[in-house]
Every structure is written in structure tokens, then in C-alpha cells.
GROMACS .gro file of C-alpha atoms in nm:
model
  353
    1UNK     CA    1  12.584   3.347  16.404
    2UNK     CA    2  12.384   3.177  16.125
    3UNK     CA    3  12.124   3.047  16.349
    4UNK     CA    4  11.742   3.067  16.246
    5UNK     CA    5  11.456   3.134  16.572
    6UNK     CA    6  11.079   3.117  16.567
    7UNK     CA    7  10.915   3.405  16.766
    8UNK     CA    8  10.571   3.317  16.850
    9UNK     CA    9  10.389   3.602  16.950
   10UNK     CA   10  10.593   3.819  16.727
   11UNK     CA   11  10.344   4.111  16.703
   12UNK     CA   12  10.284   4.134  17.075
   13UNK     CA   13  10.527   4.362  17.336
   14UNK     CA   14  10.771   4.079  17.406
   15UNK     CA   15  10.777   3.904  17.086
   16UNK     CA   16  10.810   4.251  16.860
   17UNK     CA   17  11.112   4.333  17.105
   18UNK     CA   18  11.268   3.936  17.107
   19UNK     CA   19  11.222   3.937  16.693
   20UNK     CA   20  11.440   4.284  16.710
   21UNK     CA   21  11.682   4.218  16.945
   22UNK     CA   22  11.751   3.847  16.708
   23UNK     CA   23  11.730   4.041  16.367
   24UNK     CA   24  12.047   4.336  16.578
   25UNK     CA   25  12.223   4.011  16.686
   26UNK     CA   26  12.247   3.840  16.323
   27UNK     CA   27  11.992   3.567  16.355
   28UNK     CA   28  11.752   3.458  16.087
   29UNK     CA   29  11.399   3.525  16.214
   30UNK     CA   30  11.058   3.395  16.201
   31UNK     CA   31  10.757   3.584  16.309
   32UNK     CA   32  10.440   3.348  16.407
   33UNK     CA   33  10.116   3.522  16.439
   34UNK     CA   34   9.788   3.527  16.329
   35UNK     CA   35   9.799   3.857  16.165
   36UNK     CA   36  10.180   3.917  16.146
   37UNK     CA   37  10.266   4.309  16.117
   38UNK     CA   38  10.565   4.417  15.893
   39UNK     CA   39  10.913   4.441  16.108
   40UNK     CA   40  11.284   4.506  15.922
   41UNK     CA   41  11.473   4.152  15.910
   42UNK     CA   42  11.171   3.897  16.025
   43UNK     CA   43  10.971   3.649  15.779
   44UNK     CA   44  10.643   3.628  15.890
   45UNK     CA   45  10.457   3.327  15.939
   46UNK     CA   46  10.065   3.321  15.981
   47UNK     CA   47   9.949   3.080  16.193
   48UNK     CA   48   9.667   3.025  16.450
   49UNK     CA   49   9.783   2.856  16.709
   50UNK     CA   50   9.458   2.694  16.763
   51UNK     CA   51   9.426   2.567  16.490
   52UNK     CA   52   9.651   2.232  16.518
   53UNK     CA   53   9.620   2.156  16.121
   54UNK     CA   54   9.682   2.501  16.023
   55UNK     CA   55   9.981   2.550  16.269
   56UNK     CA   56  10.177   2.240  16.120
   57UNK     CA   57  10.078   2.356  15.754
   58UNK     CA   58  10.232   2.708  15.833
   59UNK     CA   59  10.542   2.546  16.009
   60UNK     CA   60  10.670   2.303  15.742
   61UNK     CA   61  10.926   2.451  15.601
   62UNK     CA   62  11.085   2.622  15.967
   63UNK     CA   63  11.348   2.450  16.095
   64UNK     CA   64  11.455   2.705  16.413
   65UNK     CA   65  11.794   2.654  16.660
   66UNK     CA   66  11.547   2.849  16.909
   67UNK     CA   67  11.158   2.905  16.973
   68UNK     CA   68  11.058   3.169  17.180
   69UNK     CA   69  10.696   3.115  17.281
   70UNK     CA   70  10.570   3.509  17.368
   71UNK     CA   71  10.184   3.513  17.307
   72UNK     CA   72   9.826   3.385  17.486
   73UNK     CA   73   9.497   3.415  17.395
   74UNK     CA   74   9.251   3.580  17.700
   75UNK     CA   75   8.964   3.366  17.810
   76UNK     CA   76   8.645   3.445  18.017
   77UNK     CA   77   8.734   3.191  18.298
   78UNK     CA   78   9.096   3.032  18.431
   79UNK     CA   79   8.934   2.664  18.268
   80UNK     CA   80   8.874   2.826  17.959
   81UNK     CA   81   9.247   3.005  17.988
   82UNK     CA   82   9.412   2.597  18.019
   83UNK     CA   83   9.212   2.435  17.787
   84UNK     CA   84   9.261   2.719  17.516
   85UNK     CA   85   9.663   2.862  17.619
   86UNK     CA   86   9.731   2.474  17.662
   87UNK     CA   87   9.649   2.367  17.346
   88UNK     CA   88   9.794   2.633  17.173
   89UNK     CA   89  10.183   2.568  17.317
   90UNK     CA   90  10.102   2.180  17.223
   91UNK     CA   91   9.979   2.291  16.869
   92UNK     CA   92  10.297   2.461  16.836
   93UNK     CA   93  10.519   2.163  16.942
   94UNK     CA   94  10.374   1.904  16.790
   95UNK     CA   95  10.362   2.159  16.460
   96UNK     CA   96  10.720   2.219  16.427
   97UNK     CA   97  10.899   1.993  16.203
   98UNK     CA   98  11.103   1.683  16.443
   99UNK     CA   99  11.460   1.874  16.518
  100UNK     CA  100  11.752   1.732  16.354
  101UNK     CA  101  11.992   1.955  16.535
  102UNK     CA  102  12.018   2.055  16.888
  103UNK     CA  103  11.673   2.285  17.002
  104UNK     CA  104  11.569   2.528  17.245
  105UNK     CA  105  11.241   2.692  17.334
  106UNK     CA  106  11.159   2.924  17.576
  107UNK     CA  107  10.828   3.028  17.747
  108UNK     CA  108  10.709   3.315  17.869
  109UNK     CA  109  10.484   3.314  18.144
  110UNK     CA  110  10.480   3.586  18.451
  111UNK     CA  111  10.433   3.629  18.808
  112UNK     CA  112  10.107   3.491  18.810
  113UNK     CA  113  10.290   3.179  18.859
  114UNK     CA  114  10.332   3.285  19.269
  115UNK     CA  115  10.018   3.521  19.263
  116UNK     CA  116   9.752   3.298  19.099
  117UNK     CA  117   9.494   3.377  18.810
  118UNK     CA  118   9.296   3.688  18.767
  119UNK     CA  119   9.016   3.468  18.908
  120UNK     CA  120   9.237   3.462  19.254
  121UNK     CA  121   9.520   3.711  19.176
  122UNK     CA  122   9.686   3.799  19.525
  123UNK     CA  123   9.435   3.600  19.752
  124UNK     CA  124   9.451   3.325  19.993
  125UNK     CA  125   9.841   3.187  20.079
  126UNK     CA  126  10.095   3.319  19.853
  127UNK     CA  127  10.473   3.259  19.848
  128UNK     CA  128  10.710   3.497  20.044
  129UNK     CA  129  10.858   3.762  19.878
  130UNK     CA  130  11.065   3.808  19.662
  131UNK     CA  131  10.961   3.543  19.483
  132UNK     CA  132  11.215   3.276  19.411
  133UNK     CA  133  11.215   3.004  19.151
  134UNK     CA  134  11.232   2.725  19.364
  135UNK     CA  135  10.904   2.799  19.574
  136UNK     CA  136  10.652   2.563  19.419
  137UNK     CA  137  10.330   2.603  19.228
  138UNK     CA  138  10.016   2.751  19.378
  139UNK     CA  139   9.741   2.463  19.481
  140UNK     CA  140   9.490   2.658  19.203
  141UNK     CA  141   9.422   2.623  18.874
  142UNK     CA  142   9.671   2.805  18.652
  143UNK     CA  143   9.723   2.833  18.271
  144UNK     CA  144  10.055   2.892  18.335
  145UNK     CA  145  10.131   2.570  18.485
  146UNK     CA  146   9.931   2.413  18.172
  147UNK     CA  147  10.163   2.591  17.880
  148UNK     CA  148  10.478   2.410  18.122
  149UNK     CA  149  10.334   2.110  18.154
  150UNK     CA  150  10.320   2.101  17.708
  151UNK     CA  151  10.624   2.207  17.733
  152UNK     CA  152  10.800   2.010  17.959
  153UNK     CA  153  10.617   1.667  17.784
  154UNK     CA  154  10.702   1.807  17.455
  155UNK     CA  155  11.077   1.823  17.501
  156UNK     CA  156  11.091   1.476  17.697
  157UNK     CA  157  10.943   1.342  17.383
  158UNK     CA  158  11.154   1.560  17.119
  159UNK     CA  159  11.496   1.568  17.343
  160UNK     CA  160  11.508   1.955  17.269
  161UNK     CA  161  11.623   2.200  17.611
  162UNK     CA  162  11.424   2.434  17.753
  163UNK     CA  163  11.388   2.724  17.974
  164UNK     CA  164  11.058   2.945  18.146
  165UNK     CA  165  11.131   3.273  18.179
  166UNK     CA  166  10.873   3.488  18.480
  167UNK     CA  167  10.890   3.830  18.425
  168UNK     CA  168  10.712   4.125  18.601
  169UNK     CA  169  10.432   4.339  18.436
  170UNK     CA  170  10.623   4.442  18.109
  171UNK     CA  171  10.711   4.757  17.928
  172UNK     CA  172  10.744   4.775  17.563
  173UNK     CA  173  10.608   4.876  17.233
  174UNK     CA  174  10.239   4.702  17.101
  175UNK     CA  175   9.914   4.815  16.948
  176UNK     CA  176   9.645   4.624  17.028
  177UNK     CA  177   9.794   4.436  17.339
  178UNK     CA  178   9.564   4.305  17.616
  179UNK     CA  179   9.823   4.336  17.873
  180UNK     CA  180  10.010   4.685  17.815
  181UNK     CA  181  10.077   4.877  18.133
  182UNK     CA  182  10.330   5.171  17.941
  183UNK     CA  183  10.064   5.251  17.667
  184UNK     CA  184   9.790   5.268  17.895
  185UNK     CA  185   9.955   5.545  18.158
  186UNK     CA  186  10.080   5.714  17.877
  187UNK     CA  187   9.694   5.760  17.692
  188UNK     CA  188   9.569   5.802  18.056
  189UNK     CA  189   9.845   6.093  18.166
  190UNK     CA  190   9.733   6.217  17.803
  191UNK     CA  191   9.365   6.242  17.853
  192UNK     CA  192   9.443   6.423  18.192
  193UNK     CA  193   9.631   6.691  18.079
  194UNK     CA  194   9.371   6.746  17.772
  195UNK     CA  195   9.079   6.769  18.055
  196UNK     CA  196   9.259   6.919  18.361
  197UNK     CA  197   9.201   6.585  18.576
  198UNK     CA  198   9.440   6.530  18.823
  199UNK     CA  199   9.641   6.243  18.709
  200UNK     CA  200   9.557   5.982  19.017
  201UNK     CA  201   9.700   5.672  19.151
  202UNK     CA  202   9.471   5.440  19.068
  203UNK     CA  203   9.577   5.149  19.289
  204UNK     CA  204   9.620   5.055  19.661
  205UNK     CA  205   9.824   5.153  19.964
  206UNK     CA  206  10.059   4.876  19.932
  207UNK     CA  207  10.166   4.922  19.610
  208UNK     CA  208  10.194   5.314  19.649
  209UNK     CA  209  10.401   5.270  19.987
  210UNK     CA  210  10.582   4.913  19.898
  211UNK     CA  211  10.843   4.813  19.687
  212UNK     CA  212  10.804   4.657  19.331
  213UNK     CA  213  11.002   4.613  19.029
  214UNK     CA  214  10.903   4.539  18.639
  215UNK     CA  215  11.032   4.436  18.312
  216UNK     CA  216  11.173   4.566  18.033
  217UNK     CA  217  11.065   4.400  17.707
  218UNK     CA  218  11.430   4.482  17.589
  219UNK     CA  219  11.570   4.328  17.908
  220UNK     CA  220  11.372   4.006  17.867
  221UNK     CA  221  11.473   3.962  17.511
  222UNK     CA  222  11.826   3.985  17.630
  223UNK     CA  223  11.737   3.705  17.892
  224UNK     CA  224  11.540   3.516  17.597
  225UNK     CA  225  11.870   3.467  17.406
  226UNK     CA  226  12.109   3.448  17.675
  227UNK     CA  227  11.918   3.122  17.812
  228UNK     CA  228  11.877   3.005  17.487
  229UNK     CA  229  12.247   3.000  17.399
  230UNK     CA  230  12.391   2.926  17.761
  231UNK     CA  231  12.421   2.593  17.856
  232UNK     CA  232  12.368   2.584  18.237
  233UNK     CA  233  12.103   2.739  18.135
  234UNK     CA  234  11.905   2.510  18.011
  235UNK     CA  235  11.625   2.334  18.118
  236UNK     CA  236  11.569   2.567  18.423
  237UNK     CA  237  11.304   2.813  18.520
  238UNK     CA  238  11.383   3.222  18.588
  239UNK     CA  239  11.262   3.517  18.703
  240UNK     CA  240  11.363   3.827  18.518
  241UNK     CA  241  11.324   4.208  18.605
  242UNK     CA  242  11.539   4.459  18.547
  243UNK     CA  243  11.676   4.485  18.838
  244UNK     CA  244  11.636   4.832  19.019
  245UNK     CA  245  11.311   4.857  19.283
  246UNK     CA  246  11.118   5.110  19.354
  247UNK     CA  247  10.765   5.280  19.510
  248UNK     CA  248  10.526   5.434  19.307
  249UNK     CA  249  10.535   5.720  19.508
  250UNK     CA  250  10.828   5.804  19.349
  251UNK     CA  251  10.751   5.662  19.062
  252UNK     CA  252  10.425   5.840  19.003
  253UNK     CA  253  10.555   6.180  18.972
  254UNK     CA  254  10.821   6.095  18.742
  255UNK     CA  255  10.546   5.998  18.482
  256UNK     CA  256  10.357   6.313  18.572
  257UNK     CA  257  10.649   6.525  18.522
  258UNK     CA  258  10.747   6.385  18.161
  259UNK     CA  259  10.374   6.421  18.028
  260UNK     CA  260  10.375   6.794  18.175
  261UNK     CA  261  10.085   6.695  18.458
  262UNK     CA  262  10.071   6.759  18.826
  263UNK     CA  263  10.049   6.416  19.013
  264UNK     CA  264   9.782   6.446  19.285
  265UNK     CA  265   9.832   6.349  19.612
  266UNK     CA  266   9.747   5.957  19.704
  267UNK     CA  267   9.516   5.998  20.005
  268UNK     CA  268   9.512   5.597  20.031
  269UNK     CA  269   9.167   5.581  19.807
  270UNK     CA  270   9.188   5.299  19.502
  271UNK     CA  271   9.037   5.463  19.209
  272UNK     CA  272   9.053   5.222  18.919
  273UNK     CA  273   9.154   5.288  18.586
  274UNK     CA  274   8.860   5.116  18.439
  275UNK     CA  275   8.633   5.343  18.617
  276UNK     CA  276   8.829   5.677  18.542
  277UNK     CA  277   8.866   5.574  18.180
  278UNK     CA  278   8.495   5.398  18.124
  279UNK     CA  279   8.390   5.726  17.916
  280UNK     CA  280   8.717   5.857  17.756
  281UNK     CA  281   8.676   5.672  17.372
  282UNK     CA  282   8.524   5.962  17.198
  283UNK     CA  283   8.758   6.241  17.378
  284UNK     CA  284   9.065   6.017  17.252
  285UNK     CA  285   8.907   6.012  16.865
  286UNK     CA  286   8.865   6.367  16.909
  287UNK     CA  287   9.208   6.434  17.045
  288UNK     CA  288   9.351   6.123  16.750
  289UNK     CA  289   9.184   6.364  16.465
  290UNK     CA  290   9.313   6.673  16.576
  291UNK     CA  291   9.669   6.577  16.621
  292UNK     CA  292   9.636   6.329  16.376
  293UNK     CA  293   9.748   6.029  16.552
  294UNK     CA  294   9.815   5.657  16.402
  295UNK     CA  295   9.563   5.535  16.645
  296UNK     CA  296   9.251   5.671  16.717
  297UNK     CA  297   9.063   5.331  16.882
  298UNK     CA  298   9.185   5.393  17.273
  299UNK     CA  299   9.076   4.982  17.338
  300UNK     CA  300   9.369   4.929  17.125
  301UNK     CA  301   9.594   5.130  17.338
  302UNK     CA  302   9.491   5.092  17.675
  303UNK     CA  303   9.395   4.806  17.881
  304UNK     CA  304   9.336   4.970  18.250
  305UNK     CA  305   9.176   4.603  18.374
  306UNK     CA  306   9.511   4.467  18.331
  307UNK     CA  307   9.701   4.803  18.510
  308UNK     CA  308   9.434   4.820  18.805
  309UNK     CA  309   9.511   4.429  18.879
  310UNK     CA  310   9.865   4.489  18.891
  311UNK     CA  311   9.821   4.839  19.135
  312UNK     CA  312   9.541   4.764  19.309
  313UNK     CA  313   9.716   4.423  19.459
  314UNK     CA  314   9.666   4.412  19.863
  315UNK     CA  315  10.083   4.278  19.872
  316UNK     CA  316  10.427   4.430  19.753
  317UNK     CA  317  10.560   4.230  19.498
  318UNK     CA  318  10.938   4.164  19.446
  319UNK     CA  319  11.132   3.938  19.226
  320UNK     CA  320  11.456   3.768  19.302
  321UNK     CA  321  11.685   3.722  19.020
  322UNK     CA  322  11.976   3.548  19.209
  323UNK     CA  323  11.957   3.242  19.000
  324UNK     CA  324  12.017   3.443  18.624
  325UNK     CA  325  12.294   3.625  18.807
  326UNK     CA  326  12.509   3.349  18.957
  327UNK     CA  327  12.494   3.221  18.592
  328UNK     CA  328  12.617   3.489  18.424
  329UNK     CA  329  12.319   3.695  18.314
  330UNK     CA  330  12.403   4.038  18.419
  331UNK     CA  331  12.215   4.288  18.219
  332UNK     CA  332  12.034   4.651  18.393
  333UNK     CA  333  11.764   4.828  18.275
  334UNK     CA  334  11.649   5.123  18.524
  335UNK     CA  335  11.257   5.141  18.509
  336UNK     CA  336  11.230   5.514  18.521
  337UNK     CA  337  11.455   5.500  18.167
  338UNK     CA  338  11.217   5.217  18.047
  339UNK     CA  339  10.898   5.401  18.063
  340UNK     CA  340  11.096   5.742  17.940
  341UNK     CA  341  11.220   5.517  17.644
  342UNK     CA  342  10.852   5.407  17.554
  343UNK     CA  343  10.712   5.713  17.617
  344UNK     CA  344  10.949   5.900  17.348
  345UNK     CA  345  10.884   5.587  17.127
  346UNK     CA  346  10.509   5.645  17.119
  347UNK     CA  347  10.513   6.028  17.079
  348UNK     CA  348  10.786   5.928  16.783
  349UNK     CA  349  10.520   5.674  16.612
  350UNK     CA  350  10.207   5.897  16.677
  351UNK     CA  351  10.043   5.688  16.924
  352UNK     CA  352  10.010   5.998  17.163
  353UNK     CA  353  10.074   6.359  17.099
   0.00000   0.00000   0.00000
């Protein structure tokens, strides 16, 4: 196609999965992050993205068709989450060289557009589900709403198109991710079949019972490009999943089954993660040196804060993708084959035994 993108984020689940789905689809690609790893086909570019100077110094000679903007930085409160995950999309803008050809860049954000911050994350009045583009923003304080607001200024002032792209909790491929729901049942289902614990829902009754859907981070990298070379489109926001639903109670014992464990039964108690997994580090070094494992720091492969928010929330959460599909955007991913796929992908890499 001879077109060039900027993948910021590149080392994290979406952005790894974005730069590889460019590189199969014959674009030139540019990884930005502040320790870029080594993937087939991408340039890397080290950057801090809050470091404004630094940012533009690193992004001099990049001249992309499309920026996909992938990553965030974690903060202890939701002010310190705008201040910090605002500047850093406005960094990146204003960093870029001016375009001299037609532009597109695409953010990532997530559901925690309709379900507020972790500070209020399913509380108070929330949209009806599914959630549909067009309901409006929460009256809280959201970083999400920050990173469009840079956005949205940025390409009123540069004239390039844009698009926002909401997925579900995401499934993919990362070491060292804050957010990483795959990994972290995977280490978990792991550690229970090397101790004989049962392998236990951690979350609430309305996530085992209710309906939900999530994201493949090869589904949204097809959505990625498909906005970003699809005129209508542009300059809209969209919700992507990959578009099966199901309950964990079905769910559940499909993981069990493909790590060799017996689910146990969900009796209705929420038993977090954080609390199951609180003492587990040495076990996993022990069980890392013994099967020789790539990884043997389980911080860097779980992150069971991030899992318990997303199955201990009170509501069922479903996502309407009507507006990608009357466009033309018509790709499937089943779930089931999603966390099979990264399952196979981490015994393959010796992340888990």
C-alpha cells in the first residue's frame, strides 16, 4: 500500500497486535515507546510521551498516513490520570511533524467511557446497556474524555481525521501490561493446578449470571485500520467487541478445562484475585525455575486489580456495535477461540508451562 503508521503504545497488548497486523498488511511501521521491544517489520522509536521536548526530538523525521494512539500511563488518582494521560496525547500531537498529506489518528480508550474511572467504576447513574456511541459522557471526571478532548483540538487545528475506538477488556499478547486480563487467568489457572486450589470465580453474581462480551486485540487492530482507511469513517467514535456474548458460567469452565483444572462451583461469594494471589510470587519463581520459563516476575504477568474490577462489577455489561456494522466493518472473533489462541501463544513463548 506504501503507506507509513505510527503505533504509540507499540509494546503494549493493542499496540504489539496493531504494529503486526500493519507490518501482514504491507505498511511501513513505527513503534513509539519508551523502551521499544524488538518486533519483525517495525522501526522503533523511543520516546516518552511526557516528555514534550523529547517526544518532538524522537518524532522529526516520521511523517505517518496513520497514528494509532494505544498506550496510558496509571496514576494514583483520576486528576492525576488527566493531567498526566492528557498531556501525553497533546505531547504526541503537537510532536509530530505538521502533515503535508491527508492524516488519521486513532485513539484507544475503553468502556470506562459509560462506566466511569476506577475511582467510580460502575457506581451512581450509568448509561443503559448495551452501550451505544451516541449516549453522552458521564458527569465525572474521566481521563478518557481528556485524551479526546487533545485530540479532537489537535485535529481542528492540524485538519487531520480522526476516529475513538471503545473496546471491552482486551485479550492479547504483553509482558509487563497493567491491564492484562488473558495473562493473568492463565498464571492464576496455573498456580491452581500446581497447589490443588480450586480454580474460583473471583467476581460477582452479575457478571457470573449476566451477559458480557470482550475484545480481541487482533479484532481491534482490524477495526484500527479499517477506520483509518474508510472514509465514513472518519471523524466518528466506536465501540468494538468481537461480537459473540456470553456468561462466565460458561465461560469459566472452558478455561478450566484447557489448563487441565476442575472449575469450582460459584456459590455467589466474590473472592478477589488480589486476595487469592497476594502470596503466590515466590511459588511462581519456583514453578519459572523449574520449567524454565521466560518470565519468572508474576507482577509482570498478572494484574488481578485490573481482572477483579472488571468481574466483580455489580451490572452486566454489553456493547453495541451497530454503528461499525452498518458501515461496513464486519469482522468475528469468538472469545472462547481468543483466550484458546493466547493461551497456546503463552505456553509457545514460555510465559506458562
Amino acid at each position: 500500500m506504501g503507506r507509513t503508521a505510527l503505533v504509540v503504545g507499540a509494546s503494549g497488548i493493542i499496540g504489539s497486535a496493531t504494529a503486526a497486523h500493519l507490518v501482514e498488511q504491507g505498511w511501513t511501521v513505527h513503534g513509539l515507546a519508551r523502551r521499544p521491544n524488538a518486533q519483525p517489520g517495525v522501526t522503533p522509536v523511543a520516546a516518552d510521551l511526557q516528555d514534550a521536548a523529547g517526544t518532538a526530538a524522537a518524532l522529526a523525521d516520521v511523517h505517518p498516513d496513520a497514528v494509532f494512539v494505544t498506550t496510558w500511563a496509571r496514576q494514583d488518582s483520576e486528576a492525576e490520570n488527566i493531567r498526566v494521560n492528557g498531556a501525553m496525547v497533546r505531547n504526541l500531537l503537537d510532536g509530530l511533524p505538521a502533515p503535508t498529506a491527508p492524516r488519521h489518528v486513532a485513539l484507544v480508550t475503553g468502556l470506562k467511557h459509560y462506566l466511569g474511572p476506577f475511582e467510580s467504576y460502575g457506581q451512581g447513574h450509568l448509561p443503559q446497556t448495551p452501550f451505544r456511541e451516541e449516549q453522552p459522557r458521564l458527569d465525572v471526571a474521566n481521563f478518557y474524555y481528556a485524551q479526546e478532548d487533545e485530540l479532537f483540538a489537535a485535529a481542528a487545528r492540524d485538519g487531520f481525521t480522526w476516529s475513538v475506538h471503545r473496546p471491552h477488556t482486551v485479550i492479547g499478547m504483553a509482558v509487563g501490561n497493567a491491564m492484562n486480563m488473558g495473562t493473568t487467568l492463565a498464571a492464576y489457572a496455573t498456580l491452581c493446578r500446581e497447589t490443588g486450589r480450586p480454580f474460583t470465580f473471583p467476581g460477582s453474581a452479575a457478571q457470573w449470571n449476566g451477559l458480557t462480551d470482550m475484545t480481541d486485540a487482533r479484532q481491534l487492530a482490524r477495526h484500527l485500520l479499517w477506520a483509518a482507511t474508510t472514509p465514513a469513517a472518519a471523524n466518528e467514535a466506536f465501540n468494538v467487541v468481537d461480537g459473540d456474548v456470553f456468561r462466565w458460567s460458561w465461560m469459566w469452565p472452558r478455561i478450566a478445562d484447557w489448563f487441565g483444572v476442575e472449575a469450582a462451583p460459584f456459590d455467589g461469594t466474590v473472592r478477589p484475585l488480589e486476595a487469592q494471589m497476594a502470596d503466590d510470587a515466590g511459588l511462581w519463581r519456583a514453578i519459572a525455575a523449574r520449567e524454565g520459563l521466560a518470565e519468572a516476575d508474576l507482577s509482570r504477568l498478572a494484574s488481578p486489580w485490573h481482572t477483579d474490577a472488571d468481574l466483580g462489577r455489580p451490572i452486566e455489561v454489553v456493547t453495541d456495535m451497530s454503528k461499525s456494522r452498518r458501515l461496513g466493518f464486519t469482522a468475528y472473533q469468538p472469545t472462547d477461540d481468543a483466550f484458546f489462541d493466547l493461551f497456546a501463544q503463552l505456553r509457545d513463548q514460555r510465559l506458562i508451562p
